[in-house]
Short mmCIF file of C-alpha atoms and ligand atoms in Angstrom, two decimals:
data_model
loop_
_atom_site.label_atom_id
_atom_site.label_comp_id
_atom_site.label_asym_id
_atom_site.label_seq_id
_atom_site.Cartn_x
_atom_site.Cartn_y
_atom_site.Cartn_z
CA MET A 1 144.43 41.57 95.26
CA ASP A 2 147.03 42.41 97.88
CA LYS A 3 147.01 45.94 99.18
CA LEU A 4 149.15 48.25 97.05
CA ILE A 5 152.61 48.94 98.45
CA ILE A 6 154.19 52.17 97.29
CA THR A 7 157.95 52.59 97.27
CA ALA A 8 159.41 56.08 97.08
CA ALA A 9 162.82 56.29 95.43
CA ILE A 10 163.46 59.74 96.84
CA CYS A 11 166.94 60.66 95.70
CA GLY A 12 168.80 58.31 93.35
CA ALA A 13 172.40 58.74 92.35
CA GLU A 14 172.08 60.41 88.96
CA VAL A 15 169.44 63.16 89.18
CA THR A 16 170.57 66.64 90.22
CA LYS A 17 169.27 69.91 91.65
CA ASP A 18 170.00 71.48 88.27
CA GLN A 19 167.26 69.27 86.86
CA ASN A 20 164.88 69.77 89.79
CA PRO A 21 165.94 71.90 92.79
CA ASN A 22 163.84 69.69 95.07
CA VAL A 23 166.17 66.69 94.63
CA PRO A 24 167.53 66.06 98.15
CA TYR A 25 171.28 66.00 98.86
CA THR A 26 171.81 66.83 102.55
CA ILE A 27 170.76 64.54 105.37
CA GLN A 28 168.04 66.99 106.36
CA GLU A 29 166.72 67.23 102.80
CA ILE A 30 166.76 63.44 102.44
CA ALA A 31 164.89 62.99 105.73
CA MET A 32 162.33 65.64 104.76
CA GLU A 33 161.73 64.01 101.37
CA ALA A 34 161.36 60.60 103.02
CA GLU A 35 158.81 62.10 105.41
CA SER A 36 156.87 63.75 102.59
CA ALA A 37 156.61 60.40 100.79
CA TYR A 38 155.73 58.52 104.00
CA GLN A 39 153.06 61.02 104.99
CA ALA A 40 151.57 60.73 101.51
CA GLY A 41 151.34 56.93 101.76
CA ALA A 42 154.68 55.35 100.85
CA SER A 43 155.60 52.37 102.96
CA ILE A 44 159.09 51.73 101.57
CA ILE A 45 161.85 54.28 101.06
CA HIS A 46 164.39 53.19 98.44
CA LEU A 47 167.46 55.03 99.62
CA HIS A 48 170.57 56.43 97.98
CA VAL A 49 172.61 59.06 99.80
CA ARG A 50 174.72 61.98 98.65
CA GLU A 51 177.41 64.21 100.02
CA ASP A 52 176.12 67.72 100.71
CA ASP A 53 177.33 68.79 97.24
CA GLY A 54 175.27 66.06 95.57
CA THR A 55 178.06 63.54 94.95
CA PRO A 56 176.65 60.01 95.30
CA THR A 57 178.24 57.92 98.04
CA GLN A 58 177.72 54.47 99.55
CA SER A 59 179.49 55.47 102.77
CA ARG A 60 178.30 53.31 105.67
CA GLU A 61 178.46 56.33 107.98
CA ARG A 62 176.46 58.55 105.64
CA PHE A 63 173.79 55.86 105.29
CA LYS A 64 173.68 55.41 109.07
CA THR A 65 173.16 59.13 109.58
CA ALA A 66 170.48 59.28 106.89
CA ILE A 67 168.67 56.17 108.16
CA ASP A 68 168.62 57.49 111.73
CA ALA A 69 167.28 60.85 110.52
CA ILE A 70 164.57 59.15 108.44
CA ARG A 71 163.60 56.85 111.31
CA LYS A 72 162.95 59.83 113.60
CA ARG A 73 160.37 61.14 111.12
CA CYS A 74 159.00 57.84 109.77
CA PRO A 75 158.83 55.32 112.62
CA ASP A 76 157.27 52.45 110.67
CA VAL A 77 158.64 52.87 107.19
CA ILE A 78 160.76 50.14 105.58
CA ILE A 79 164.11 51.60 104.58
CA GLN A 80 165.55 49.86 101.53
CA PRO A 81 169.13 50.99 100.82
CA SER A 82 170.51 50.69 97.31
CA THR A 83 173.35 48.28 96.68
CA GLY A 84 173.50 49.61 93.13
CA GLY A 85 175.00 52.91 94.21
CA ALA A 86 176.26 54.83 91.21
CA VAL A 87 177.89 53.64 87.99
CA GLY A 88 181.57 52.82 88.53
CA MET A 89 181.49 52.04 92.25
CA THR A 90 183.18 48.87 93.49
CA ASP A 91 181.25 45.94 94.96
CA LEU A 92 182.69 46.59 98.42
CA GLU A 93 181.61 50.23 98.28
CA ARG A 94 178.15 49.25 97.13
CA LEU A 95 177.58 46.72 99.92
CA GLN A 96 178.30 49.10 102.80
CA PRO A 97 174.68 50.09 103.57
CA THR A 98 173.77 46.43 104.20
CA GLU A 99 175.93 46.69 107.33
CA VAL A 100 173.93 49.47 108.94
CA ALA A 101 172.10 48.47 112.13
CA GLU A 102 169.14 50.23 113.70
CA PRO A 103 169.12 49.11 117.34
CA SER A 104 166.26 51.50 118.14
CA VAL A 105 163.90 49.30 116.08
CA GLY A 106 165.68 46.00 116.74
CA LEU A 107 167.37 45.68 113.35
CA ASP A 108 170.92 44.32 112.99
CA HIS A 109 170.78 45.06 109.27
CA PRO A 110 168.35 46.78 106.90
CA GLU A 111 165.13 44.85 106.29
CA MET A 112 165.57 45.13 102.53
CA ALA A 113 168.12 46.22 99.94
CA THR A 114 168.22 46.14 96.16
CA LEU A 115 169.93 43.30 94.29
CA ASP A 116 170.56 44.23 90.65
CA CYS A 117 170.50 41.12 88.50
CA GLY A 118 172.37 42.12 85.38
CA THR A 119 174.50 44.61 83.49
CA CYS A 120 172.91 47.36 81.45
CA ASN A 121 173.59 50.56 79.57
CA PHE A 122 172.82 53.67 81.58
CA GLY A 123 172.95 56.30 78.83
CA GLY A 124 175.93 57.80 77.01
CA ASP A 125 178.96 55.64 77.72
CA GLU A 126 177.80 54.70 81.25
CA VAL A 127 177.50 50.96 81.92
CA PHE A 128 176.02 49.66 85.18
CA VAL A 129 178.02 46.48 85.73
CA ASN A 130 176.64 43.46 87.61
CA SER A 131 178.52 40.30 86.71
CA ASP A 132 177.22 36.88 87.75
CA LYS A 133 180.00 36.83 90.36
CA THR A 134 178.82 40.13 91.82
CA ILE A 135 175.18 39.05 91.89
CA GLU A 136 176.11 35.78 93.57
CA ALA A 137 178.27 37.50 96.19
CA PHE A 138 175.62 40.13 96.93
CA GLY A 139 172.88 37.48 97.17
CA ARG A 140 174.88 35.34 99.60
CA ILE A 141 175.77 38.32 101.79
CA MET A 142 172.12 39.39 101.91
CA ILE A 143 171.11 35.90 103.04
CA GLN A 144 173.82 35.96 105.76
CA ARG A 145 172.67 39.40 106.93
CA ASN A 146 168.95 38.55 106.72
CA VAL A 147 168.35 41.38 104.25
CA LYS A 148 165.39 40.79 101.91
CA PRO A 149 166.49 41.52 98.35
CA GLU A 150 164.37 43.59 96.03
CA ILE A 151 165.54 42.04 92.78
CA GLU A 152 165.98 44.89 90.30
CA VAL A 153 165.62 43.78 86.69
CA PHE A 154 165.95 46.00 83.66
CA ASP A 155 164.96 43.39 81.07
CA LYS A 156 163.62 39.85 80.83
CA GLY A 157 167.08 38.23 80.78
CA MET A 158 167.70 39.59 84.26
CA ILE A 159 164.60 37.72 85.50
CA ASP A 160 166.16 34.55 84.07
CA THR A 161 169.41 35.36 85.88
CA ALA A 162 167.50 35.80 89.16
CA ILE A 163 165.82 32.40 88.63
CA LYS A 164 169.27 30.88 87.99
CA MET A 165 170.52 32.46 91.23
CA PHE A 166 167.49 31.03 93.06
CA SER A 167 168.43 27.55 91.76
CA LYS A 168 171.93 28.05 93.18
CA GLY A 169 170.51 29.06 96.58
CA VAL A 170 171.78 32.61 96.24
CA ILE A 171 168.27 34.11 96.35
CA LEU A 172 165.53 32.66 98.54
CA SER A 173 161.81 32.48 97.84
CA PRO A 174 159.42 34.20 97.94
CA MET A 175 161.20 36.41 95.42
CA HIS A 176 160.30 40.08 95.15
CA PHE A 177 161.13 41.95 91.95
CA ASP A 178 161.26 45.56 90.88
CA LEU A 179 160.68 45.79 87.13
CA VAL A 180 162.53 48.84 85.85
CA MET A 181 160.82 49.88 82.63
CA GLY A 182 162.31 52.44 80.26
CA VAL A 183 166.08 52.06 80.81
CA GLN A 184 166.69 48.93 78.77
CA ILE A 185 163.32 47.31 78.03
CA ASN A 186 160.67 49.73 76.76
CA ALA A 187 158.05 51.04 79.18
CA THR A 188 155.02 49.72 77.31
CA ALA A 189 152.00 47.79 78.54
CA ARG A 190 152.98 44.90 76.27
CA ASP A 191 156.50 44.68 77.67
CA LEU A 192 155.31 45.03 81.27
CA ALA A 193 152.90 42.12 80.71
CA PHE A 194 155.78 40.12 79.18
CA MET A 195 157.96 40.82 82.23
CA VAL A 196 155.19 39.95 84.70
CA HIS A 197 154.40 36.71 82.87
CA SER A 198 158.11 35.79 82.97
CA LEU A 199 158.30 35.95 86.78
CA PRO A 200 158.56 32.73 88.79
CA SER A 201 155.31 31.63 90.40
CA GLY A 202 154.76 33.09 93.84
CA ALA A 203 156.90 36.15 93.14
CA THR A 204 155.68 39.62 94.00
CA TRP A 205 156.61 42.69 91.95
CA SER A 206 156.64 46.42 91.76
CA VAL A 207 157.24 48.54 88.69
CA ALA A 208 159.51 51.56 88.33
CA GLY A 209 158.66 53.42 85.13
CA ILE A 210 161.33 55.88 84.06
CA GLY A 211 160.56 59.52 83.26
CA ARG A 212 157.14 60.17 81.75
CA HIS A 213 156.37 56.46 82.07
CA GLN A 214 156.38 56.54 85.88
CA ILE A 215 152.71 57.21 86.54
CA PRO A 216 151.30 55.17 83.61
CA MET A 217 153.38 52.15 84.72
CA ALA A 218 152.17 52.63 88.32
CA ALA A 219 148.58 52.73 87.05
CA LEU A 220 149.13 49.44 85.20
CA ALA A 221 150.59 47.87 88.35
CA ILE A 222 147.54 49.02 90.30
CA VAL A 223 145.17 47.16 87.99
CA MET A 224 147.47 44.15 87.42
CA GLY A 225 148.01 43.41 91.11
CA GLY A 226 151.60 44.60 91.33
CA HIS A 227 153.07 47.38 93.42
CA ALA A 228 154.37 50.80 92.45
CA ARG A 229 157.64 52.68 92.78
CA VAL A 230 157.69 56.42 92.21
CA GLY A 231 160.06 59.22 93.14
CA PHE A 232 162.76 61.57 91.96
CA GLU A 233 165.27 58.79 91.25
CA ASP A 234 163.19 57.78 88.23
CA ASN A 235 161.14 60.89 87.38
CA LEU A 236 161.27 64.59 88.24
CA TYR A 237 157.91 65.76 86.85
CA ILE A 238 154.39 65.73 88.29
CA ALA A 239 152.92 66.50 84.85
CA LYS A 240 154.31 67.33 81.42
CA GLY A 241 156.49 70.44 81.82
CA THR A 242 155.83 70.78 85.58
CA LEU A 243 158.51 69.74 88.05
CA ALA A 244 157.33 67.79 91.09
CA ALA A 245 157.53 69.79 94.31
CA SER A 246 158.29 66.73 96.40
CA ASN A 247 158.33 62.96 96.40
CA GLY A 248 155.13 63.16 98.43
CA GLU A 249 153.41 64.83 95.50
CA LEU A 250 154.26 61.85 93.28
CA VAL A 251 153.10 59.36 95.93
CA SER A 252 149.84 61.30 96.37
CA LYS A 253 149.15 61.05 92.65
CA VAL A 254 149.47 57.25 92.80
CA ILE A 255 147.22 57.10 95.87
CA ARG A 256 144.56 59.14 94.03
CA ILE A 257 144.71 56.74 91.07
CA ALA A 258 144.56 53.70 93.37
CA ASN A 259 141.53 55.16 95.14
CA GLU A 260 139.80 55.88 91.83
CA LEU A 261 140.50 52.34 90.64
CA GLY A 262 139.38 50.75 93.90
CA ARG A 263 142.74 49.23 94.86
CA PRO A 264 143.32 49.47 98.61
CA TRP A 265 146.81 50.51 99.64
CA LEU A 266 149.02 49.66 102.57
CA LEU A 267 150.73 52.29 104.64
CA GLN A 268 152.86 50.37 107.10
CA PRO A 269 153.79 46.82 106.06
CA ARG A 270 156.18 46.04 108.93
CA PRO A 271 154.99 43.05 110.96
CA GLY A 272 152.21 43.94 113.37
CA LYS A 273 151.89 47.44 111.98
CA SER A 274 149.32 46.99 109.20
N1 LIG B 1 172.15 54.22 90.24
C1 LIG B 1 172.20 53.04 89.45
C2 LIG B 1 173.56 52.87 88.85
C3 LIG B 1 169.81 50.31 92.67
O1 LIG B 1 169.48 51.24 93.40
O2 LIG B 1 170.01 49.18 93.09
C4 LIG B 1 171.84 51.82 90.19
C5 LIG B 1 170.54 51.84 90.86
C6 LIG B 1 169.96 50.53 91.18
O3 LIG B 1 169.96 52.86 91.18
ZN1 LIG B 2 168.30 53.05 93.14
#
């Protein structure tokens, strides 16, 4: 099995300090949370940014400031900005972080970014809209900018959409998926197996279990040969009724499980750094 790659989704766009005061908003808080996850063993930071008051933003400048602050603390980490942003944002707003360069590490654009492959309900009357036209435009722009997409899928139909986009040349192989379990499709072992068996051959995958499903889904990925995403974006608790103190605490829990189960894990997957 490949070494386990852990992604830390440190911030998200929806969770708030009212729910867990350790959710980062400011640049300094975001950089500190990224460092806590990196020090614990995360090799990818899935990044959303906020204004200081917690309002989600896709501002290019805010991402640049956050990425530079993270890079100072985490020299080898892969920074994966969100192009999902928050519900209701326009496509142009959402794409801004794919323009951020990091000359200090020789990057004209981020190494990775998310590419959400379908529309889904996000609770209440919130709908996260990703039309075929949006997916196609985002995929083509990511190819132009040499940004590796992490294909976010919230149900099996979104895997089929990604395969359709691959056939159109909008997504290149090898395809890498993040299977988000517990927003639309249930976070069960049966449904995770169904999703994994629906992936195109040669694809790699991580799983993001939502809420109390985060750690059980990560444990399944560890034994199934996938990779794991944890962090405040998807889950605020380290155990039932106990808020997580940091993203690093969640990453450490996954590392402990991986060690117990004998799955080696990878700290720094950037070329030449493993
Ligand atoms: N905040 C959600 C509306 C992504 O990062 O690409 C979208 C999201 C997915 O979190
Ligand atoms: Zn996200």
